[in-house]
PDB file of C-alpha atoms in Angstrom:
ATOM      1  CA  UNK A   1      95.353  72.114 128.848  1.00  0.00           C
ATOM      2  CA  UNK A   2      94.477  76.108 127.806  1.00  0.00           C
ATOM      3  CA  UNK A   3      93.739  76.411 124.278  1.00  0.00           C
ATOM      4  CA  UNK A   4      95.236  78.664 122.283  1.00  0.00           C
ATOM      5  CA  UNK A   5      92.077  80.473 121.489  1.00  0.00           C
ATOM      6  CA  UNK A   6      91.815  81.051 124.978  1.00  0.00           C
ATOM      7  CA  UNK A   7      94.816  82.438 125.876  1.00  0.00           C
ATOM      8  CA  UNK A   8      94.896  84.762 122.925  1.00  0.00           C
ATOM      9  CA  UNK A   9      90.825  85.429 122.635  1.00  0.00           C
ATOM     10  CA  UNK A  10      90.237  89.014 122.106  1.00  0.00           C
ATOM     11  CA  UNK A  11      89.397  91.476 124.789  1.00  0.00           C
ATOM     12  CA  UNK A  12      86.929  94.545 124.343  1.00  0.00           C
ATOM     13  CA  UNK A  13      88.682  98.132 124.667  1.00  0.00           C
ATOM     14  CA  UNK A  14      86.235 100.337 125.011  1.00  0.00           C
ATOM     15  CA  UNK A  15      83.188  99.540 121.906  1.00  0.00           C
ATOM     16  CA  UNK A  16      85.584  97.611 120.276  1.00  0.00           C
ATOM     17  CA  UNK A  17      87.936  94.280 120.711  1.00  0.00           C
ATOM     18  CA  UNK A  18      91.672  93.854 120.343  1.00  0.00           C
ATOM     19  CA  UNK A  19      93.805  90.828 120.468  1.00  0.00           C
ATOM     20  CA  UNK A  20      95.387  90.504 123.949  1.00  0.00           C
ATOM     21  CA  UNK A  21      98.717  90.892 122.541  1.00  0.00           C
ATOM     22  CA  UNK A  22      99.170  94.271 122.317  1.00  0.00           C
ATOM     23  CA  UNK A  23     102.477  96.801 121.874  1.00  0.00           C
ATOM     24  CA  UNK A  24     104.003  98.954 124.765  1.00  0.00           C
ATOM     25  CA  UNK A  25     105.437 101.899 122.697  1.00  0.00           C
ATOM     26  CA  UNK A  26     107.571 102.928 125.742  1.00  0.00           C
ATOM     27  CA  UNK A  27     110.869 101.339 124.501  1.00  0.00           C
ATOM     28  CA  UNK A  28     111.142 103.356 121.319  1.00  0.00           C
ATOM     29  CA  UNK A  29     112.669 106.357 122.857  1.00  0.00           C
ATOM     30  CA  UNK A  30     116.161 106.769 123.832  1.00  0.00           C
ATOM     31  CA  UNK A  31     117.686 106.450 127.374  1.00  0.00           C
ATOM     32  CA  UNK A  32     115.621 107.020 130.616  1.00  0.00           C
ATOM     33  CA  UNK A  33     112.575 107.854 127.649  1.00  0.00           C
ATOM     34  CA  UNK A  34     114.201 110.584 126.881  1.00  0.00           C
ATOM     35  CA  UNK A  35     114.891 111.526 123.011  1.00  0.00           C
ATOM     36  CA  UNK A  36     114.700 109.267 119.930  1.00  0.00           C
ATOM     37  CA  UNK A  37     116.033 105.773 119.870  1.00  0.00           C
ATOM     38  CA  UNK A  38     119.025 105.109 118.545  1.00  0.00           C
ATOM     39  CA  UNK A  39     117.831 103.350 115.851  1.00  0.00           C
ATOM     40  CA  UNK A  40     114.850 105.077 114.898  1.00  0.00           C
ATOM     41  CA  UNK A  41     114.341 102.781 111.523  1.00  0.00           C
ATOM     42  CA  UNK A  42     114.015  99.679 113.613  1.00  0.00           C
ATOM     43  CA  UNK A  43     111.563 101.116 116.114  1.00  0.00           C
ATOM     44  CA  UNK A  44     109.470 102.389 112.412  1.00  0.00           C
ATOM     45  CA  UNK A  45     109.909  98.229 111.452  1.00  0.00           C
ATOM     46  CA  UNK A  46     108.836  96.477 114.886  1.00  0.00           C
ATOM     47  CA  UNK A  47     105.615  99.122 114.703  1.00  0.00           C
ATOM     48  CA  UNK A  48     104.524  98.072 111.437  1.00  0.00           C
ATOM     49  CA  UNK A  49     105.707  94.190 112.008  1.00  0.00           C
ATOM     50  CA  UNK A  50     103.560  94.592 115.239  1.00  0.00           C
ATOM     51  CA  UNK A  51     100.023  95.459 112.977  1.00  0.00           C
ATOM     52  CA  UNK A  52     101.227  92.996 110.369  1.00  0.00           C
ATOM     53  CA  UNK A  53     101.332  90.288 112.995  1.00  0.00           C
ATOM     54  CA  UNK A  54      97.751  91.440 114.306  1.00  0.00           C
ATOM     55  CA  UNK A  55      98.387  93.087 116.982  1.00  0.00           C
ATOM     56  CA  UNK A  56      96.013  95.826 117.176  1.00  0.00           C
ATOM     57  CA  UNK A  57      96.263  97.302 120.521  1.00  0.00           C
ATOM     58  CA  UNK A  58      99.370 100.062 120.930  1.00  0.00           C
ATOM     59  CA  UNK A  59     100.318 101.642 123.969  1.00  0.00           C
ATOM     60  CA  UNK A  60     102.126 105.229 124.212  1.00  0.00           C
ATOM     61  CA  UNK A  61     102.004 108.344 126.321  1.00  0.00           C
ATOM     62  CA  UNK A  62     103.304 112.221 124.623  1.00  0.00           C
ATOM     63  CA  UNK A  63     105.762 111.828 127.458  1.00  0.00           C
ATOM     64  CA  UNK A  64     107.824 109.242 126.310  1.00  0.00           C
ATOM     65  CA  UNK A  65     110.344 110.995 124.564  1.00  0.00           C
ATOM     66  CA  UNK A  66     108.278 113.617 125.200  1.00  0.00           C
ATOM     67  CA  UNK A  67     106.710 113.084 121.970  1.00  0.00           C
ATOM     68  CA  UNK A  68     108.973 110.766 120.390  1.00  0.00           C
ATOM     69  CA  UNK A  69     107.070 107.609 120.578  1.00  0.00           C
ATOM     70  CA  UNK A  70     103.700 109.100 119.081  1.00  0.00           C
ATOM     71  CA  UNK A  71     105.637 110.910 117.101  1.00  0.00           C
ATOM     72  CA  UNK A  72     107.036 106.878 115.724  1.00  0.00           C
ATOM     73  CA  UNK A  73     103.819 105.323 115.518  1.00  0.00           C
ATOM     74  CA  UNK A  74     102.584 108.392 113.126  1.00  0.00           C
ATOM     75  CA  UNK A  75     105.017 108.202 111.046  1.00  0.00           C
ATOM     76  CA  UNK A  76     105.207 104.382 110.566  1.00  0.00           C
ATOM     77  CA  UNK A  77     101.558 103.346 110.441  1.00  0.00           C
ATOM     78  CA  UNK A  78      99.616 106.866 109.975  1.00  0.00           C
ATOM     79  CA  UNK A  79      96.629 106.772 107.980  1.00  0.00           C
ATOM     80  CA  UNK A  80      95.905 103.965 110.421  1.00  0.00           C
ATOM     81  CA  UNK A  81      94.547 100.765 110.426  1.00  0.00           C
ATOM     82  CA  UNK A  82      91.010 100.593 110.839  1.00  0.00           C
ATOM     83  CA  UNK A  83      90.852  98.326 113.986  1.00  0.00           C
ATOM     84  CA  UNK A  84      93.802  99.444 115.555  1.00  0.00           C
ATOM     85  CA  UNK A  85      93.425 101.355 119.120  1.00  0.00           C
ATOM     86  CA  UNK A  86      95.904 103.286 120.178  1.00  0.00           C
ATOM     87  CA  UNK A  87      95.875 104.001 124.081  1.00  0.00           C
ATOM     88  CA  UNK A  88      97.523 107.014 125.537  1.00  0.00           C
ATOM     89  CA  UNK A  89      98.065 108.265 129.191  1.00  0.00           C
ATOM     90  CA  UNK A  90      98.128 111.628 130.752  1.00  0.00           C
ATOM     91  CA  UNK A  91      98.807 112.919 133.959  1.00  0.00           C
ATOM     92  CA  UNK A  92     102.476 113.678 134.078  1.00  0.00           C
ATOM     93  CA  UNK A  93     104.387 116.154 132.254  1.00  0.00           C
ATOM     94  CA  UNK A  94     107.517 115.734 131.295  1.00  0.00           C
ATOM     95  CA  UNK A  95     110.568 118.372 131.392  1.00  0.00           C
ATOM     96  CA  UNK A  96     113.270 118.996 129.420  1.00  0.00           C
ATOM     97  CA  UNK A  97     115.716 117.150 132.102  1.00  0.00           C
ATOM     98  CA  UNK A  98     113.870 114.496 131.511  1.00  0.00           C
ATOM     99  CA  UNK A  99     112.034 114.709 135.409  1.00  0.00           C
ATOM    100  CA  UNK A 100     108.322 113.860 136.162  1.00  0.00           C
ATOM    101  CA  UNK A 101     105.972 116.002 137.437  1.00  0.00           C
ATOM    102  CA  UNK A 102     102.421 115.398 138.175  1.00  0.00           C
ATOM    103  CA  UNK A 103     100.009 117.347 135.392  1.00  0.00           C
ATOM    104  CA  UNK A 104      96.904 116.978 136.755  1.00  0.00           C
ATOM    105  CA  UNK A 105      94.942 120.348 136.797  1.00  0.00           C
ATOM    106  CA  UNK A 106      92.212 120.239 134.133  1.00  0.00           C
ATOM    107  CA  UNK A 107      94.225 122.634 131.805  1.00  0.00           C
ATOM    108  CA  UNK A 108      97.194 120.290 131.819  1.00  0.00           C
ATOM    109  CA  UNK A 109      95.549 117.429 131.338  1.00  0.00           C
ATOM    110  CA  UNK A 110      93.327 119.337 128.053  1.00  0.00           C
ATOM    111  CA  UNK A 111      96.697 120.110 127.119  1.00  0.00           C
ATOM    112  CA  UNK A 112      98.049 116.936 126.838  1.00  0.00           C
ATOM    113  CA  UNK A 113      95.281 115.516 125.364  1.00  0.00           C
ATOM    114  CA  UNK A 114      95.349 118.106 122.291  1.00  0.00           C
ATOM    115  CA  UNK A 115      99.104 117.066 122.462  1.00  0.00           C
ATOM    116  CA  UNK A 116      98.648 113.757 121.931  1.00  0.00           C
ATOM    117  CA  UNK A 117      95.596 114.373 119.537  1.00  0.00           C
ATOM    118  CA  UNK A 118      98.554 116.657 117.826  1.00  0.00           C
ATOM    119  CA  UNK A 119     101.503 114.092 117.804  1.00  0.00           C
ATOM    120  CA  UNK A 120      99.124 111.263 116.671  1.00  0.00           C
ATOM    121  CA  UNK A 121      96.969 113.581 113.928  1.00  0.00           C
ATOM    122  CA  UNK A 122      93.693 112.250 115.265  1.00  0.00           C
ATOM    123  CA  UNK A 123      90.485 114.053 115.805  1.00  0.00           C
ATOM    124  CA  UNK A 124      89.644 111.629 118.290  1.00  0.00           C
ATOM    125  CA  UNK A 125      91.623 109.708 120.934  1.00  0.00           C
ATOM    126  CA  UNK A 126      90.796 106.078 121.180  1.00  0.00           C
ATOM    127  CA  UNK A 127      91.343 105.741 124.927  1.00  0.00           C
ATOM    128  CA  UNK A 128      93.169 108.149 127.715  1.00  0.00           C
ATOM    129  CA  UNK A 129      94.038 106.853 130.710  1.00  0.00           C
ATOM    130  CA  UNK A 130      94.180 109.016 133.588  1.00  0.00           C
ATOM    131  CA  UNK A 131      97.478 108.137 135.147  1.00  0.00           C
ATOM    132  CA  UNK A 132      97.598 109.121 138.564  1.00  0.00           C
ATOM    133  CA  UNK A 133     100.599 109.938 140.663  1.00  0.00           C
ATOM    134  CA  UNK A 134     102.850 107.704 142.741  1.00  0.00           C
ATOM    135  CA  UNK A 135     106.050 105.825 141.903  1.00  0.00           C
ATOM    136  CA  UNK A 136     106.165 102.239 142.906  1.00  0.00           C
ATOM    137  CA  UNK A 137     102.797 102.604 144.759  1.00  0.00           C
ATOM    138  CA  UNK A 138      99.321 104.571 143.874  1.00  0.00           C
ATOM    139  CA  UNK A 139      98.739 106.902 146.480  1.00  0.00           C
ATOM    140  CA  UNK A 140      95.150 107.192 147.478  1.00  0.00           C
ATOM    141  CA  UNK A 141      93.949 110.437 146.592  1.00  0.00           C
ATOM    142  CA  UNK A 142      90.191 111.929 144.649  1.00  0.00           C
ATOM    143  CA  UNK A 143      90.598 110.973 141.007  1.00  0.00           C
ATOM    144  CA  UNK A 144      87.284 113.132 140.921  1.00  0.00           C
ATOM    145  CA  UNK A 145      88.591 116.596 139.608  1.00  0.00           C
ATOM    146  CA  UNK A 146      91.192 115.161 136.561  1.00  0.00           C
ATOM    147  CA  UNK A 147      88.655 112.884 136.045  1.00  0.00           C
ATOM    148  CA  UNK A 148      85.741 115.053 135.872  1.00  0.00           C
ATOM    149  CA  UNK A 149      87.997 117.015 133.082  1.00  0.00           C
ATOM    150  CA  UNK A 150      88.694 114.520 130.597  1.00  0.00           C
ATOM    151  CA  UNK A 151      84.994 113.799 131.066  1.00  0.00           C
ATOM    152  CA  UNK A 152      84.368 116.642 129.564  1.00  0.00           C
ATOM    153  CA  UNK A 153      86.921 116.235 126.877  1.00  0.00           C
ATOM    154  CA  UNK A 154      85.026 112.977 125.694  1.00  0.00           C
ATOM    155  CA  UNK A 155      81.739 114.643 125.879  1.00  0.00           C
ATOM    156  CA  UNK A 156      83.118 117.341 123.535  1.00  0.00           C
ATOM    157  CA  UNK A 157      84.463 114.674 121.268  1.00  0.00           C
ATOM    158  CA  UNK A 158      87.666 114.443 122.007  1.00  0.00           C
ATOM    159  CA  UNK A 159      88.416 110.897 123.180  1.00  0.00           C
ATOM    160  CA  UNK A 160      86.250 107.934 122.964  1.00  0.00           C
ATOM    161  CA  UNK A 161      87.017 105.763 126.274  1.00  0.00           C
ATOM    162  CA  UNK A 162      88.292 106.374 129.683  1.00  0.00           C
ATOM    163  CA  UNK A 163      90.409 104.676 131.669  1.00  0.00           C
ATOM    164  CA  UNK A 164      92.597 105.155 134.826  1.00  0.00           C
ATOM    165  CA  UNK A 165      96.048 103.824 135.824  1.00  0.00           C
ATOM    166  CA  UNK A 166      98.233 103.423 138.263  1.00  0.00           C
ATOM    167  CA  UNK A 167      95.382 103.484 141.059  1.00  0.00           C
ATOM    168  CA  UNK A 168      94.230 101.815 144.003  1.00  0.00           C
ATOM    169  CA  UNK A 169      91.440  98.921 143.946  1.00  0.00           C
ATOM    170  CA  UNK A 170      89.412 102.020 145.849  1.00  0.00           C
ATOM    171  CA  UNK A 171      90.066 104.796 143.479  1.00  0.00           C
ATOM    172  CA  UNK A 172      89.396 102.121 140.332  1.00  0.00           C
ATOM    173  CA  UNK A 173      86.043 101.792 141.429  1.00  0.00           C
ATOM    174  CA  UNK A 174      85.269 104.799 142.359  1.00  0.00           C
ATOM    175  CA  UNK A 175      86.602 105.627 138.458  1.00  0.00           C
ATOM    176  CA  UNK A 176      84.039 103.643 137.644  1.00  0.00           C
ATOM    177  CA  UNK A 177      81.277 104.690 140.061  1.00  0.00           C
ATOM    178  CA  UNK A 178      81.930 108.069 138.139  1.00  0.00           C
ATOM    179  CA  UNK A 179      81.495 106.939 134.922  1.00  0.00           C
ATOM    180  CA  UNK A 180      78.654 105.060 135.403  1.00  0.00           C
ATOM    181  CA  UNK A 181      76.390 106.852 137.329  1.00  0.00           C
ATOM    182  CA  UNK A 182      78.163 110.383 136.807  1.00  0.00           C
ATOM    183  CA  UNK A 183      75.774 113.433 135.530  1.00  0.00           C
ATOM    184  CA  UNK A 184      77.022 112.550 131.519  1.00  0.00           C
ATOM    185  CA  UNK A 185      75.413 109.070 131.114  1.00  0.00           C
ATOM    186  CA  UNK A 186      73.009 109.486 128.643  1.00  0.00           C
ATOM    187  CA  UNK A 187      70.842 107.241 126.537  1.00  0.00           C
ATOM    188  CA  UNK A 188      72.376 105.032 124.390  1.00  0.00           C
ATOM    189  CA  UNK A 189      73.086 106.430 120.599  1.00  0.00           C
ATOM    190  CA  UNK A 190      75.502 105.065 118.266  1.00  0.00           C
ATOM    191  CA  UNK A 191      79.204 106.421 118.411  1.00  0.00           C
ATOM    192  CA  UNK A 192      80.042 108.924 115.557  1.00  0.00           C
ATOM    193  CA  UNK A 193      82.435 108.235 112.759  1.00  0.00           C
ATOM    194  CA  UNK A 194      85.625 107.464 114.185  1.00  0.00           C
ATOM    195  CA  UNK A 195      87.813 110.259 113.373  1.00  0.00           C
ATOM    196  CA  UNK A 196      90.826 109.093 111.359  1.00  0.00           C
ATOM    197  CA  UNK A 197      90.844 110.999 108.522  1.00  0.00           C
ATOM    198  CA  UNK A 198      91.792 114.499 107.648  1.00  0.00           C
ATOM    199  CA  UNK A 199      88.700 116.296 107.757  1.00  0.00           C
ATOM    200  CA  UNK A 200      87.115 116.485 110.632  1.00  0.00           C
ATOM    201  CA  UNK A 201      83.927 115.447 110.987  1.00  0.00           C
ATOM    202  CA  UNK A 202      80.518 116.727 112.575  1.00  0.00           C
ATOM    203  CA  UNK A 203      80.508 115.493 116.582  1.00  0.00           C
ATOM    204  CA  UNK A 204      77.490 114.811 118.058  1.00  0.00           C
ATOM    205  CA  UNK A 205      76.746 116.339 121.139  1.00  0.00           C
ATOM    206  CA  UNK A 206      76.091 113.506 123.483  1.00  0.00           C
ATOM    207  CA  UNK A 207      78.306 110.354 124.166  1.00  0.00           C
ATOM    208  CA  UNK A 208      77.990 106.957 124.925  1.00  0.00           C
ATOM    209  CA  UNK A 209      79.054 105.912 128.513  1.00  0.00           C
ATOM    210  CA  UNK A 210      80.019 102.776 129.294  1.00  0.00           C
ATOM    211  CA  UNK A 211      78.882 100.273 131.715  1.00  0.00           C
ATOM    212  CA  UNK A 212      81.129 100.202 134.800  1.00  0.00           C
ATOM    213  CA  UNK A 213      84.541  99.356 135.021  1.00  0.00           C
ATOM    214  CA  UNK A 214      84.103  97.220 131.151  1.00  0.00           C
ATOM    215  CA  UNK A 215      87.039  99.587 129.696  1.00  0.00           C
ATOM    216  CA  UNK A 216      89.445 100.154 132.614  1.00  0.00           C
ATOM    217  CA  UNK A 217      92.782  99.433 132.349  1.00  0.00           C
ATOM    218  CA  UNK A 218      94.895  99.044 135.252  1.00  0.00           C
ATOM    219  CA  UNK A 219      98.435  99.095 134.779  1.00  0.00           C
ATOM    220  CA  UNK A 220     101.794 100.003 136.759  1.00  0.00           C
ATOM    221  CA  UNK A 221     104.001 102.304 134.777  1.00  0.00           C
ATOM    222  CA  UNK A 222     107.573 101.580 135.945  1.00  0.00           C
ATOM    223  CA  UNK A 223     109.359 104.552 137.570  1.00  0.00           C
TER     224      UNK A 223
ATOM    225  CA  UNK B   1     111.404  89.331 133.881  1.00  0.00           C
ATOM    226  CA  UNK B   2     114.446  91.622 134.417  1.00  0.00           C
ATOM    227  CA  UNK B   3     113.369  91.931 137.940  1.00  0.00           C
ATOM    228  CA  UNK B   4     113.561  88.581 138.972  1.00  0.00           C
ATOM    229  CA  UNK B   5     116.009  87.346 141.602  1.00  0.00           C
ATOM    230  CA  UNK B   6     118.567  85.141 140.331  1.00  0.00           C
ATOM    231  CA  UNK B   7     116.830  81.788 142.062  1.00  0.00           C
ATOM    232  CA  UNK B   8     113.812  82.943 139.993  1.00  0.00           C
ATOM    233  CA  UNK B   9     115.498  83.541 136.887  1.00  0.00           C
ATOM    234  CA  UNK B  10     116.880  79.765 137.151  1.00  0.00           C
ATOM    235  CA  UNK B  11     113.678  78.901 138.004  1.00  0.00           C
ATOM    236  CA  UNK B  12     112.572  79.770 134.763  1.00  0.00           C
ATOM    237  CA  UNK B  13     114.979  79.702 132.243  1.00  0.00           C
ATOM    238  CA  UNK B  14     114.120  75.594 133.264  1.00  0.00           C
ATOM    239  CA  UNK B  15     110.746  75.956 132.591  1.00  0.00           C
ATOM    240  CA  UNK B  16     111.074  77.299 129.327  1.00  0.00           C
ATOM    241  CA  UNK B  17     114.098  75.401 128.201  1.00  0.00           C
ATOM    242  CA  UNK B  18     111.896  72.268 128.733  1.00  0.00           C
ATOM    243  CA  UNK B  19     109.091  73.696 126.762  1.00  0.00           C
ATOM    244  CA  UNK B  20     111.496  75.196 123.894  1.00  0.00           C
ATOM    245  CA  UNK B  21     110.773  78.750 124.238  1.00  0.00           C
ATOM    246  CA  UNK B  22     112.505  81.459 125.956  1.00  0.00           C
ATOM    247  CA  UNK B  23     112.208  82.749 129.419  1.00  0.00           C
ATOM    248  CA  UNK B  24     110.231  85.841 128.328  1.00  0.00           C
ATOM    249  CA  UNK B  25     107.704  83.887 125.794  1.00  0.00           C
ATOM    250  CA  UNK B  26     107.156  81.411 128.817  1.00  0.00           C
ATOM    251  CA  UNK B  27     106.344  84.604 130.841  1.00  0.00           C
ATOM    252  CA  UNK B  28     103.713  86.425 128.222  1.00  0.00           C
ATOM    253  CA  UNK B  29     102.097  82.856 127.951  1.00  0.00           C
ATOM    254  CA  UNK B  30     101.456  82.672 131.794  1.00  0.00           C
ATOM    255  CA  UNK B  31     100.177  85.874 131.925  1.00  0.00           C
ATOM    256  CA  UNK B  32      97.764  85.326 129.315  1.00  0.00           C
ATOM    257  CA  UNK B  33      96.762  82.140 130.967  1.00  0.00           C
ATOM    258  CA  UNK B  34      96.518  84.087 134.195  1.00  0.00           C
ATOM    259  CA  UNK B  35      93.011  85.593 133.061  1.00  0.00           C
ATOM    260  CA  UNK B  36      91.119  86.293 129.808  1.00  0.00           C
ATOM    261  CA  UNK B  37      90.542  90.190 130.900  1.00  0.00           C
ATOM    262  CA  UNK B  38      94.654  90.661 131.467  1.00  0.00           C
ATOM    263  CA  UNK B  39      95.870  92.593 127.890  1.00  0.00           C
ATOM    264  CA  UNK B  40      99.598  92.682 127.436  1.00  0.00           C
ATOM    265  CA  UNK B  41     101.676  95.593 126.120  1.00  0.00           C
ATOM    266  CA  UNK B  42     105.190  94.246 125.720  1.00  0.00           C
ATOM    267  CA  UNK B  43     107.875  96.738 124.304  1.00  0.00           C
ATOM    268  CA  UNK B  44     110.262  95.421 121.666  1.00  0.00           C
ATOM    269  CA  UNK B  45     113.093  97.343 120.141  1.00  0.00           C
ATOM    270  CA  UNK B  46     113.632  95.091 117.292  1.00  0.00           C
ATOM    271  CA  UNK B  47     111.597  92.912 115.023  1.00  0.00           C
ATOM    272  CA  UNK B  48     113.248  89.574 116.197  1.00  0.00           C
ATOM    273  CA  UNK B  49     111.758  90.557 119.515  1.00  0.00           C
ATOM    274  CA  UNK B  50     108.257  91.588 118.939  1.00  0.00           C
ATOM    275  CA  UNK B  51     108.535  88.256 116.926  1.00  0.00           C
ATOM    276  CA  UNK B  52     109.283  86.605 120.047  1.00  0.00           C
ATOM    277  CA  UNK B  53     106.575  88.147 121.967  1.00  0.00           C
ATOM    278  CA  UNK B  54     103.592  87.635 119.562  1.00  0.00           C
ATOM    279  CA  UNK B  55     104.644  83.881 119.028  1.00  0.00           C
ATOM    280  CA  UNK B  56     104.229  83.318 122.253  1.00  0.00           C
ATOM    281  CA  UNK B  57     100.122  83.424 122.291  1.00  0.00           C
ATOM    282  CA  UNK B  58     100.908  79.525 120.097  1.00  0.00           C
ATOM    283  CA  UNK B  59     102.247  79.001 123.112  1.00  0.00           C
ATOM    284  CA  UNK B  60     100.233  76.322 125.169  1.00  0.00           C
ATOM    285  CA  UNK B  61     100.637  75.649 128.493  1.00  0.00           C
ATOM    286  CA  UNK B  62      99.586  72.979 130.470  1.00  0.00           C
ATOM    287  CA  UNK B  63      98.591  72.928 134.429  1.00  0.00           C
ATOM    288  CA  UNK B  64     101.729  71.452 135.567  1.00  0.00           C
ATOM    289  CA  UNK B  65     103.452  74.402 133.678  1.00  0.00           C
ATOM    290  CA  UNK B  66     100.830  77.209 134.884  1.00  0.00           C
ATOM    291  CA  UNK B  67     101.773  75.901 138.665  1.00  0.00           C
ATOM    292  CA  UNK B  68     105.138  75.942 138.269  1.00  0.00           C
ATOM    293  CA  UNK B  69     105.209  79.561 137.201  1.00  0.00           C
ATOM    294  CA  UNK B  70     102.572  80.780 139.370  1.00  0.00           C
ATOM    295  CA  UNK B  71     105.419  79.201 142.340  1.00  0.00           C
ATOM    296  CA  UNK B  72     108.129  80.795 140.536  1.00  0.00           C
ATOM    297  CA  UNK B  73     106.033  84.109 141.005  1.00  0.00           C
ATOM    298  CA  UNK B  74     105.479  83.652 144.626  1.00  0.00           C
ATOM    299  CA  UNK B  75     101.604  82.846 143.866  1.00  0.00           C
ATOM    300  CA  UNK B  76      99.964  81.166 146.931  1.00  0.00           C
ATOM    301  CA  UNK B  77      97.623  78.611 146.223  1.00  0.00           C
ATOM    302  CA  UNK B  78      97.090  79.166 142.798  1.00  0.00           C
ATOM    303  CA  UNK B  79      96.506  76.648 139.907  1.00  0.00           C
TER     304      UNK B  79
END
């Protein structure tokens, strides 16, 4: 018989752990993620239900909606919680029609992260996941240039973990060859403040990197 | 568990209906079960549903259970 501790034992996300329950924030939007849901005072109750059950773990992207969803969790649980991680993806962009389209050149994907620092009023992203493109499948292709980008967004502060998504077993690993062995590893220092608050805080210069593949997510987003 | 095929849905709506929950707690449950570095993000437009979800890590399940869904998956050799 599984025990219930072990089934719901807590998982680490980057330097920290969250309950393996988490929240997909992709529902709160309106049709085909597109616009605000129709009843927008519900989707503020299940958010703050969700931390007052425990769950601590929230996924969103700035494209659903566009914005709408981070836009949601803001406004129902912002100054937040202490422990909770919020994870965001970015990759796509999303236009007006509502239609995908791969946003993967490094000033895209800084754009969308200041988006989603923007939507979310944080300093500091907990984790980004570098969603790649494909619908039902991955396609195998370098994660080494988007990659490389938000690499450089963490070592100038602006998010705290890495992940990728919607990739192959092959470009996971080499996601985590990167990180691990990459040009950025430095010694070991303890992570700044985390960045919640208004004022913005001093950033040190160097980063932690994490051991190899520790905080990757993989996930399939549905087309 | 909107994408299951009709046999599968049947499948499961047994499974659960034997062990009191619904279909989709009996789901989260085996997935969690599955392996301890699998996180779940289940989306819930109301409260009655995230309820559901996030009572479904009391949910225990036992090997005959875990084998029966793994099956109802299309799992070879699991359990």
């Amino acid at each position: 018989m599984t025990t219930t501790s072990e089934i719901t034992g807590r998982f680490p996300l980057g330097d920290r752990a969250v309950n393996r329950m988490g929240f997909g924030g992709m529902k709160l939007t309106g049709r085909r993620l597109m616009g605000p849901p129709a009843d927008p005072e519900a989707a503020l109750a299940v958010l703050r239900r969700a931390v007052e059950l425990g769950v601590d773990h929230i996924d969103t992207s700035d494209n659903f909606g566009p914005r709408v969803v981070n836009e949601l969790i803001h406004e129902a649980l912002h100054p937040y919680p202490e422990d909770l991680v919020i994870v965001t993806k970015v990759g796509a962009h999303r236009a007006s029609d509502g239609a995908w389209a791969e946003a993967l050149a490094p000033a895209e994907l800084r754009q969308a992260v200041q988006d989603n620092l923007d939507s979310l009023e944080l300093d500091v992203l907990d984790v980004v996941n570098l969603r790649m493109p494909g619908l039902a499948e991955p396609v195998e292709r370098s994660l080494a240039e988007p990659f490389e980008a938000l690499a450089e967004m963490q070592q100038e502060g602006l998010i705290r973990h890495l992940g990728v998504c919607h990739v192959t077993s092959d470009q996971d690993r080499r996601g985590a060859e990167h990180r691990a062995t990459g040009l950025r590893a430095e010694p070991l220092q303890p992570d700044p403040p985390r960045g919640r608050s208004a004022h913005r805080r001093p950033r040190p210069a160097r980063r932690r990197v994490h051991g190899a593949g520790r905080d990757l997510l993989h996930r399939i987003l549905p087309p | 568990v909107s994408d299951l095929t009709s046999l599968q849905s049947t499948a499961l709506e047994a499974v659960a209906q034997r062990l009191g929950v619904t279909s989709m707690q009996a789901v989260l449950a085996w997935l969690l079960a599955r392996s301890p570095n699998l996180l779940l993000i289940p989306g819930a437009t109301s409260v009655a549903q995230l309820e559901e979800h996030v009572a479904a890590t009391e949910l225990m399940l036992g090997p005959a259970e875990l084998e029966e869904l793994d099956r109802i998956a299309g799992i070879e050799g699991a359990g």
